[in-house]
Amino acid sequence: MTKYIFVTGGVVSGLGKGLTAASLGRLLRQRGLKVAAQKLDPYINVDPGTMSPYQHGEVYVTEDGAETDLDLGHYERFIDEDLNKYSNLTTGKVYWNVLNKERRGEYLGSTVQVIPHITNEIKEFVYRVGRKTNADVVITEIGGTIGDIESQPFIEAVRQISLEVGRENSLFIHVTLVPYLHGSEEHKSKPTQHSVKELQGMGVNPNIIVLRCDEPLEDSIFDKISLFCNVKRDCVIENITLPNIYEAPLMLEKSGFSEVVCRELGIETPAPDLHEWMKMVEKIHSADAHPVDIGLVGKYVGLHDAYLSVAEALHHAGYYHNVHVNIKWIDSESITEENSERVLGGLGGIIVPGGFGSRGIEGMILAAKYAREHCVPFLGLCLGMQITVIEYARNVAGITDADSGEFKANCRNKVIDFMPGQSDEIDKGGTLRLGAYPCEIKPGTTMERCYGTLEISERHRHRYEFNNDYRECLTAAGLTLSGLSPDGTLVETVELTDRPFYVGVQYHPEFKSRPNRPHPLFLGFVEAAKAR
């Protein structure tokens, strides 16, 4: 029978519930188990797709086109399993589904209530991911902090699941903060005790408590929390802040994390084989001595989580090439003609990631121009590819007013415009070109050199495309259209093939990069930056 693990958080938000869940997923996978992971988010948005990146960081896109919370990126990178639309549920999606069922008469005239209708919808979602993936273990992270009003239906739903599948098939992990008071030079367990009491008041008794801390904890803290929170002594696990997130599974396993989880769930497996992961972490440490500066030019650099997968993909490639990628976070609004040399000079490479809206666009165009004119390795992702096309059209092909229909609706030369079937009249949420699509690569290009094949599949999230009316004039000016959709109608990638690395792609390769299997485009980009 599928086992269900629920991860909650207490005291404060941002404790690393997602990393704890992802680390556990990796450990269980290395024990030979089939693991599925999902995130339950209490906010009322249907999905994060229409949110500002400053709210929840990047929007992570799955293979089947679901716009999800960034924690799913951690799950995929750690567990190395492709997730799907059943891996992220929000309060908005729950109520959307329930209200549509009510309108269709599926509740046969019943009064629709939080219990049982809302909780049943949540429960069905949790059960479904296990059925769809045939998982041995389903790890479900519940967003927010215990005590939040909006989280209560989710806690009630997983409480009911625990009763339905049996205590022997369900496990609750509670992640809390243990603060250190410098005045008295001691850690304090009281916030954890209060958080657990709040959770118990909702009918859930945690089996394992994970303690987030910045310094090692003294034994008395473990004893006190075990006693006052009614958990076994070895079920109190230390989670120290680490310099690199990929050390987390190894650190947690030193406390016997996966062994305790398997014991409590009655799972008999061999010890986790962590040799490959340990070698990867050793490589991370050895790469720190060789820095390469990469300029990430974006409009949301005030919150680095807005580009989380891009940053991780850069680091993955750095580990492979034995270099430490030092990301220079550059606000595109700060770049001008006058200061571009001072801001961009000395970089090993420049990357322009995705985004929406007209703010900061001219600075990105200047960054692409600087990279082209100074032969700096350049990678444009989604919006970054569109920037590449606009800059080349303006400054090489002589189309001085070239722009995107997204930024200037009345522009005469829209080298980037709505893709077929899109328009301003379409709702913004969930209507982009989303998920994995195939692409055919032109032989003899940088793309072929990086991928080593002529057929690929990558994840998309965009509404605008290269305008085919400008194919002839831009290729005549020297721009290579190196990747097309199989039917030849959509330009997926552009490049300057005669450069060490100057590539723009309409998709998001960062979503498929893994710490032990870096994405080929990022490998090629970082290799060129290292050589420079």
Coordinates of C-alpha atoms in Angstrom, one line a residue, residues 19-28 30 78-79 239 242 244-258 272 274 277-278 280-281:
L19 CA 14.2 21.2 1.0
T20 CA 13.4 18.9 3.9
A21 CA 10.8 17.1 1.8
A22 CA 13.0 17.1 -1.3
S23 CA 16.0 15.7 0.7
L24 CA 13.8 13.0 2.2
G25 CA 12.5 12.1 -1.3
R26 CA 16.1 11.6 -2.5
L27 CA 17.0 9.5 0.5
L28 CA 14.0 7.2 0.0
Q30 CA 18.2 5.9 -2.9
F78 CA 16.6 16.3 -5.7
I79 CA 14.3 13.3 -6.5
N239 CA 18.6 20.6 10.3
L242 CA 24.3 24.7 5.2
N244 CA 25.0 24.5 -0.1
I245 CA 21.5 23.0 -0.3
Y246 CA 22.7 19.7 -1.9
E247 CA 24.5 18.8 1.3
A248 CA 21.1 18.6 3.1
P249 CA 20.3 14.9 2.3
L250 CA 23.7 13.9 3.7
M251 CA 23.4 16.1 6.8
L252 CA 19.9 14.8 7.6
E253 CA 20.9 11.2 7.0
K254 CA 23.7 11.6 9.6
S255 CA 20.8 11.7 12.1
G256 CA 19.2 8.6 10.6
F257 CA 16.4 10.6 9.0
S258 CA 15.3 8.1 6.3
P272 CA 20.4 4.4 0.9
L274 CA 24.5 7.9 -1.5
W277 CA 25.5 12.1 -4.2
M278 CA 28.5 12.3 -2.0
M280 CA 28.7 15.3 -6.4
V281 CA 29.0 17.2 -3.1

